[in-house]
CSV table of C-alpha atoms in Angstrom, one decimal:
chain,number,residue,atom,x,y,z
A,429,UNK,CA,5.1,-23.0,-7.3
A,430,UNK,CA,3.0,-20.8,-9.8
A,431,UNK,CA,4.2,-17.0,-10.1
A,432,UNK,CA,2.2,-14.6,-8.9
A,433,UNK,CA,2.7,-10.9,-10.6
A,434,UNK,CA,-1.1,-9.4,-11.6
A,435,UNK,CA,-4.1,-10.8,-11.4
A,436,UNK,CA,-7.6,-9.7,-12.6
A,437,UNK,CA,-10.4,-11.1,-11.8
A,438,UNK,CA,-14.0,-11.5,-9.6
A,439,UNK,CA,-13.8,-10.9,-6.2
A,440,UNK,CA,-15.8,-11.9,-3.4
A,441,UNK,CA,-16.5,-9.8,-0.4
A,442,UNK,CA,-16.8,-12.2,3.1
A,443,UNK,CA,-16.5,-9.2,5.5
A,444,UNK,CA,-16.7,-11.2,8.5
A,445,UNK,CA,-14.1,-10.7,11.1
A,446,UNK,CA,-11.6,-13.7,12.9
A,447,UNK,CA,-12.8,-16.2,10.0
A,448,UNK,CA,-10.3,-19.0,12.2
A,449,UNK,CA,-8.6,-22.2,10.5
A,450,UNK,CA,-11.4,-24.6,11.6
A,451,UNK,CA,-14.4,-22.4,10.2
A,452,UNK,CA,-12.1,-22.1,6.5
A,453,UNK,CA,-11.8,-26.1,6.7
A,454,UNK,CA,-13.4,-27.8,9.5
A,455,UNK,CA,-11.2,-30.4,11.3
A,456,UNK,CA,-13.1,-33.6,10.6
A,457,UNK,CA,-11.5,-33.4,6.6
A,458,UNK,CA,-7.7,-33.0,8.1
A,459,UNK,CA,-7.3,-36.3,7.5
A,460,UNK,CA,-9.1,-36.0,3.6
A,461,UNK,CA,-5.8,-36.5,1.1
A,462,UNK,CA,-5.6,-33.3,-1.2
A,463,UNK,CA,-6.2,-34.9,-4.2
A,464,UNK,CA,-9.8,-36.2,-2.7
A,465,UNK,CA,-10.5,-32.2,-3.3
A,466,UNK,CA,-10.3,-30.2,-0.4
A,467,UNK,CA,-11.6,-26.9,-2.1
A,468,UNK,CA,-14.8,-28.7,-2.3
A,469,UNK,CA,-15.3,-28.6,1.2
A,470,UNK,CA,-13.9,-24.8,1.8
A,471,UNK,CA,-16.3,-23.2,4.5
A,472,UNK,CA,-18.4,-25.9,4.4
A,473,UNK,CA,-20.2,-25.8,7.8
A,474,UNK,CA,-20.6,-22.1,7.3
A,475,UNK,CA,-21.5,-22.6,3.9
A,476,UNK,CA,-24.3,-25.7,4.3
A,477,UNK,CA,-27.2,-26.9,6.9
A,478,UNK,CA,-27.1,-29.1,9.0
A,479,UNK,CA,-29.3,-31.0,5.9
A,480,UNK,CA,-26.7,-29.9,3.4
A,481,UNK,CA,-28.9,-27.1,1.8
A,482,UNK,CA,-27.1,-24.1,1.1
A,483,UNK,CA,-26.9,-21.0,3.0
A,484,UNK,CA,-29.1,-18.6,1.6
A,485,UNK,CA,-27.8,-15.8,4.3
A,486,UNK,CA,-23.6,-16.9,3.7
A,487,UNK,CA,-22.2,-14.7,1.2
A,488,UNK,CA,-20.0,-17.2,-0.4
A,489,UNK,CA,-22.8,-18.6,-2.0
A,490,UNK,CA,-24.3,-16.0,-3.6
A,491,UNK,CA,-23.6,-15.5,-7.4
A,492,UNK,CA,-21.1,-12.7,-7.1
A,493,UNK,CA,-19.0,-15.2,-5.4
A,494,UNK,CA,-19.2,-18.0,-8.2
A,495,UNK,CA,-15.7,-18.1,-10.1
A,496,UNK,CA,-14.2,-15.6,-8.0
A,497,UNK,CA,-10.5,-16.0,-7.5
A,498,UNK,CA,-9.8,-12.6,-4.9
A,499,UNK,CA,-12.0,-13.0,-1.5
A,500,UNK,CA,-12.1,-9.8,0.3
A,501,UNK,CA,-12.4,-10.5,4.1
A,502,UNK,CA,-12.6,-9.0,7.4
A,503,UNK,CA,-9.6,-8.4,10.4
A,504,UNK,CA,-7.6,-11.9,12.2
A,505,UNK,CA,-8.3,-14.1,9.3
A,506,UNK,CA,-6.6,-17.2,9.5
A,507,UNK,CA,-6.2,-17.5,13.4
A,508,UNK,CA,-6.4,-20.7,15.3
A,509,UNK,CA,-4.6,-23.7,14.5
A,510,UNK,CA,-1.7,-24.2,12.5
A,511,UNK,CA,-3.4,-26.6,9.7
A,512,UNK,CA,-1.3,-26.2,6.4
A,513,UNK,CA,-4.8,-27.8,4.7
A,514,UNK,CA,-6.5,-24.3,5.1
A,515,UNK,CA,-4.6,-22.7,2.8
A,516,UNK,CA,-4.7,-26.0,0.3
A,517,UNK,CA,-8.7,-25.6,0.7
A,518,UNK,CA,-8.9,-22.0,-0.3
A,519,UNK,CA,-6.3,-22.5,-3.4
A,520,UNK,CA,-8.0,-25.6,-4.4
A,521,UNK,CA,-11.4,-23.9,-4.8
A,522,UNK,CA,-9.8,-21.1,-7.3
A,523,UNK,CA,-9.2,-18.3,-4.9
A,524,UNK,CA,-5.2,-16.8,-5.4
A,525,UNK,CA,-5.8,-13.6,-3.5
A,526,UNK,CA,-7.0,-12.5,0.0
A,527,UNK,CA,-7.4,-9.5,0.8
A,528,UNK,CA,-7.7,-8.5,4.4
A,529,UNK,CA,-6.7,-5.9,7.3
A,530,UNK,CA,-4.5,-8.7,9.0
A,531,UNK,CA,-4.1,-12.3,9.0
A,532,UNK,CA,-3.5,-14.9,11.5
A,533,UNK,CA,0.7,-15.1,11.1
A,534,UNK,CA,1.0,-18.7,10.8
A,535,UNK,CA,-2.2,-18.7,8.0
A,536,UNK,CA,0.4,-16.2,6.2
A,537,UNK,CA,3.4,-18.4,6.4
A,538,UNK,CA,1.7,-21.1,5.1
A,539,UNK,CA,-0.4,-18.8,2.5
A,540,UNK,CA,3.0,-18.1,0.9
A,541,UNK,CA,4.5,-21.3,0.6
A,542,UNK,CA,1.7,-22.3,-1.6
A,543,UNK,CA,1.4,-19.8,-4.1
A,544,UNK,CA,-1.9,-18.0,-2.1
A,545,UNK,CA,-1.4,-14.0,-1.8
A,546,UNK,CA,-2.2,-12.2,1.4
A,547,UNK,CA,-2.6,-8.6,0.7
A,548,UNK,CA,-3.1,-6.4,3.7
A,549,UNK,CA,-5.3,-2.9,3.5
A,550,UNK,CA,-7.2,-0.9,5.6
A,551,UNK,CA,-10.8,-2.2,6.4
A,552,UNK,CA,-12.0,1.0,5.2
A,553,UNK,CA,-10.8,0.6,1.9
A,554,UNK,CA,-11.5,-2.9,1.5
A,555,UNK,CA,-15.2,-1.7,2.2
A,556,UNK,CA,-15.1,0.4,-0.3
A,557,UNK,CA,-14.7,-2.2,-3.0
A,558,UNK,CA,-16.9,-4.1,-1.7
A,559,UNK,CA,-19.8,-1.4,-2.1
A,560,UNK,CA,-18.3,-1.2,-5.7
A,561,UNK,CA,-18.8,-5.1,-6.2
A,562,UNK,CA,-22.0,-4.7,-4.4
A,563,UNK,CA,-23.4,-2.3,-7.3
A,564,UNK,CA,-21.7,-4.6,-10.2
A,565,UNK,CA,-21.5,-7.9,-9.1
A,566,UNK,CA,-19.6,-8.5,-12.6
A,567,UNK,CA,-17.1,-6.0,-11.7
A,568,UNK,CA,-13.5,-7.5,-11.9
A,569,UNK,CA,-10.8,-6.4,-9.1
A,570,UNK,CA,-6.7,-5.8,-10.6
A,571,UNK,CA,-4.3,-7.0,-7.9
A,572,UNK,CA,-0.8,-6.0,-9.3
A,573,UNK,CA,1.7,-7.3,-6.9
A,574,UNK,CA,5.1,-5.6,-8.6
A,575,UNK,CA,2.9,-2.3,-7.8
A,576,UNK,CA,1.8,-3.4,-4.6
A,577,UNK,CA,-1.8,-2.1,-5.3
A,578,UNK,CA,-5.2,-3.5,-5.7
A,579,UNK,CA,-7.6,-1.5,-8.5
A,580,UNK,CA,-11.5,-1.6,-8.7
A,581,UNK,CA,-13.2,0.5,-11.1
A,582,UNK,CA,-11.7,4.3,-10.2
A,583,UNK,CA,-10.5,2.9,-6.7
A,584,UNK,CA,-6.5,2.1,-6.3
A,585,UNK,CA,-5.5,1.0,-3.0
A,586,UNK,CA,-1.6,0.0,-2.1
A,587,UNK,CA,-1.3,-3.1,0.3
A,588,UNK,CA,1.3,-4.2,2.0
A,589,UNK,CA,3.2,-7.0,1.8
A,590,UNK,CA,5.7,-8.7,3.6
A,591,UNK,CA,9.1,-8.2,1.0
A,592,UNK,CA,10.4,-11.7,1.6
A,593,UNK,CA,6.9,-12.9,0.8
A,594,UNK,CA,6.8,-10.7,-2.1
A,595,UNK,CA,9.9,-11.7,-3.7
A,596,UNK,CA,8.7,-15.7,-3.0
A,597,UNK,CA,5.5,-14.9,-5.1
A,598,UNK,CA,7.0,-12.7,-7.4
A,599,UNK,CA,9.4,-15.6,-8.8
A,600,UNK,CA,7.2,-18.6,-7.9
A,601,UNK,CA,10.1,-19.7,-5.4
A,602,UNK,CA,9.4,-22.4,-2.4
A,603,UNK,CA,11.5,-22.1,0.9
A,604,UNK,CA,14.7,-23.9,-0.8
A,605,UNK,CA,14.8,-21.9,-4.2
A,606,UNK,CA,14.8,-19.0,-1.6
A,607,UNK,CA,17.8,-19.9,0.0
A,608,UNK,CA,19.4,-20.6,-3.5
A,609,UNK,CA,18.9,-17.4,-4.4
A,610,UNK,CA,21.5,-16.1,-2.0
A,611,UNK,CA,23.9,-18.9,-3.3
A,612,UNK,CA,26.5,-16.2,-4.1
A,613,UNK,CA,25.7,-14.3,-0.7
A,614,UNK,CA,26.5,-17.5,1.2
A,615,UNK,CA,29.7,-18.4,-0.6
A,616,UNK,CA,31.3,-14.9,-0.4
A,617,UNK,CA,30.6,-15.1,3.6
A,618,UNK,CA,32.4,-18.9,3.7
A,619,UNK,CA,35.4,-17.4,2.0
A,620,UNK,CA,36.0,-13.8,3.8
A,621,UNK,CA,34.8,-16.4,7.0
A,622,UNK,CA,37.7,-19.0,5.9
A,623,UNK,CA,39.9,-16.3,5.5
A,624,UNK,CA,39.6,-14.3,9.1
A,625,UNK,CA,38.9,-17.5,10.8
A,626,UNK,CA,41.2,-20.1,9.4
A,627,UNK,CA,41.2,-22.3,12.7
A,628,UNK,CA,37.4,-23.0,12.6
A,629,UNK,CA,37.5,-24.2,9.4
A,630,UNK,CA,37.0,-28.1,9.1
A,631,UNK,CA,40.0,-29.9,8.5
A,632,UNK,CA,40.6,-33.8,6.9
A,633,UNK,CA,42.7,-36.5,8.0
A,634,UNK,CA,44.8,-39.0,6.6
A,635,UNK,CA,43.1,-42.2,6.8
């Protein structure tokens, strides 16, 4: 998995609250295989007409949003189902970095098993960035995740985190390098274990 540390880049403001699972990657494209290109289809009913024109009125497609790799959103995103293909949809288009007043817990599990930040702040301040972008649509937004704070311009906003998720992104680990990391943790409690509990230890036979 690709470390994540700082990033600076475009951002684009979505401020739409509950943004669910099936509106991020509608459900008739589960069954699409990654590699078909599943950040293609990223909002795409909110995105595209029933005629497939774009939506003039939808934020996402409006130039500010073009090449952005930070998407500033509103409260609950990520809620509703459990589909891991979400998060592959969002990365896939570009986008490393949400940034919203709370997620849907599951989206965040899966957000950090692949590589995909989820920075929490205050609506308030995310607003405030986005009046920022709004004035400068060129205007690039610093996400430093050793600092734990997201920059714009004169604006410097901490976010919070959870610290297991941190440390994951931080060192590009996956679930397993995780648990290797406390390889030396999990030895030293076998041995003072095997030492103050010699009976529950398993023990070989003789064939």
């Amino acid at each position: 998995m690709e470390k994540f540390v700082r990033l600076t880049a475009k951002a684009c403001p979505l401020l739409l609250p509950s943004l669910n699972t099936d509106q991020i990657l509608p459900a008739r494209y589960l069954k699409w295989p990654r590699s078909k290109g599943l950040g293609t289809v990223l909002f795409q009913d909110l995105r595209f007409d029933a005629d497939g024109k774009e939506r003039a009125d939808f934020s996402f497609n409006q130039p500010i949003c073009r090449g952005a790799k930070i998407l500033l959103v509103g409260r609950n995103f990520g809620g509703g189902s459990s589909r891991e293909a979400a998060v592959y949809a969002i990365y896939d288009h570009g986008i490393r970095c949400v940034i919203a007043p709370s997620f849907g817990d599951i989206f965040a599990q899966n957000a950090v098993k692949n590589g995909l930040l989820t920075a929490i702040m205050p609506e308030e301040e995310i607003a405030k960035i986005a009046a920022v972008l709004a004035g400068d649509p060129e205007q690039t937004v610093t996400v430093d995740l050793e600092q734990q704070t997201i920059s714009c311009r004169d604006l410097c906003c901490a976010f919070a985190i959870d610290p297991v998720s941190r440390d994951q992104l931080l060192n590009g680990w996956d679930d397993v390098d995780l648990t290797e990391s406390y390889r030396a943790h999990i030895a030293a409690f076998k041995a003072r274990d095997q030492q103050s509990r010699p009976w529950a230890a398993p023990t070989t036979t003789a064939a």
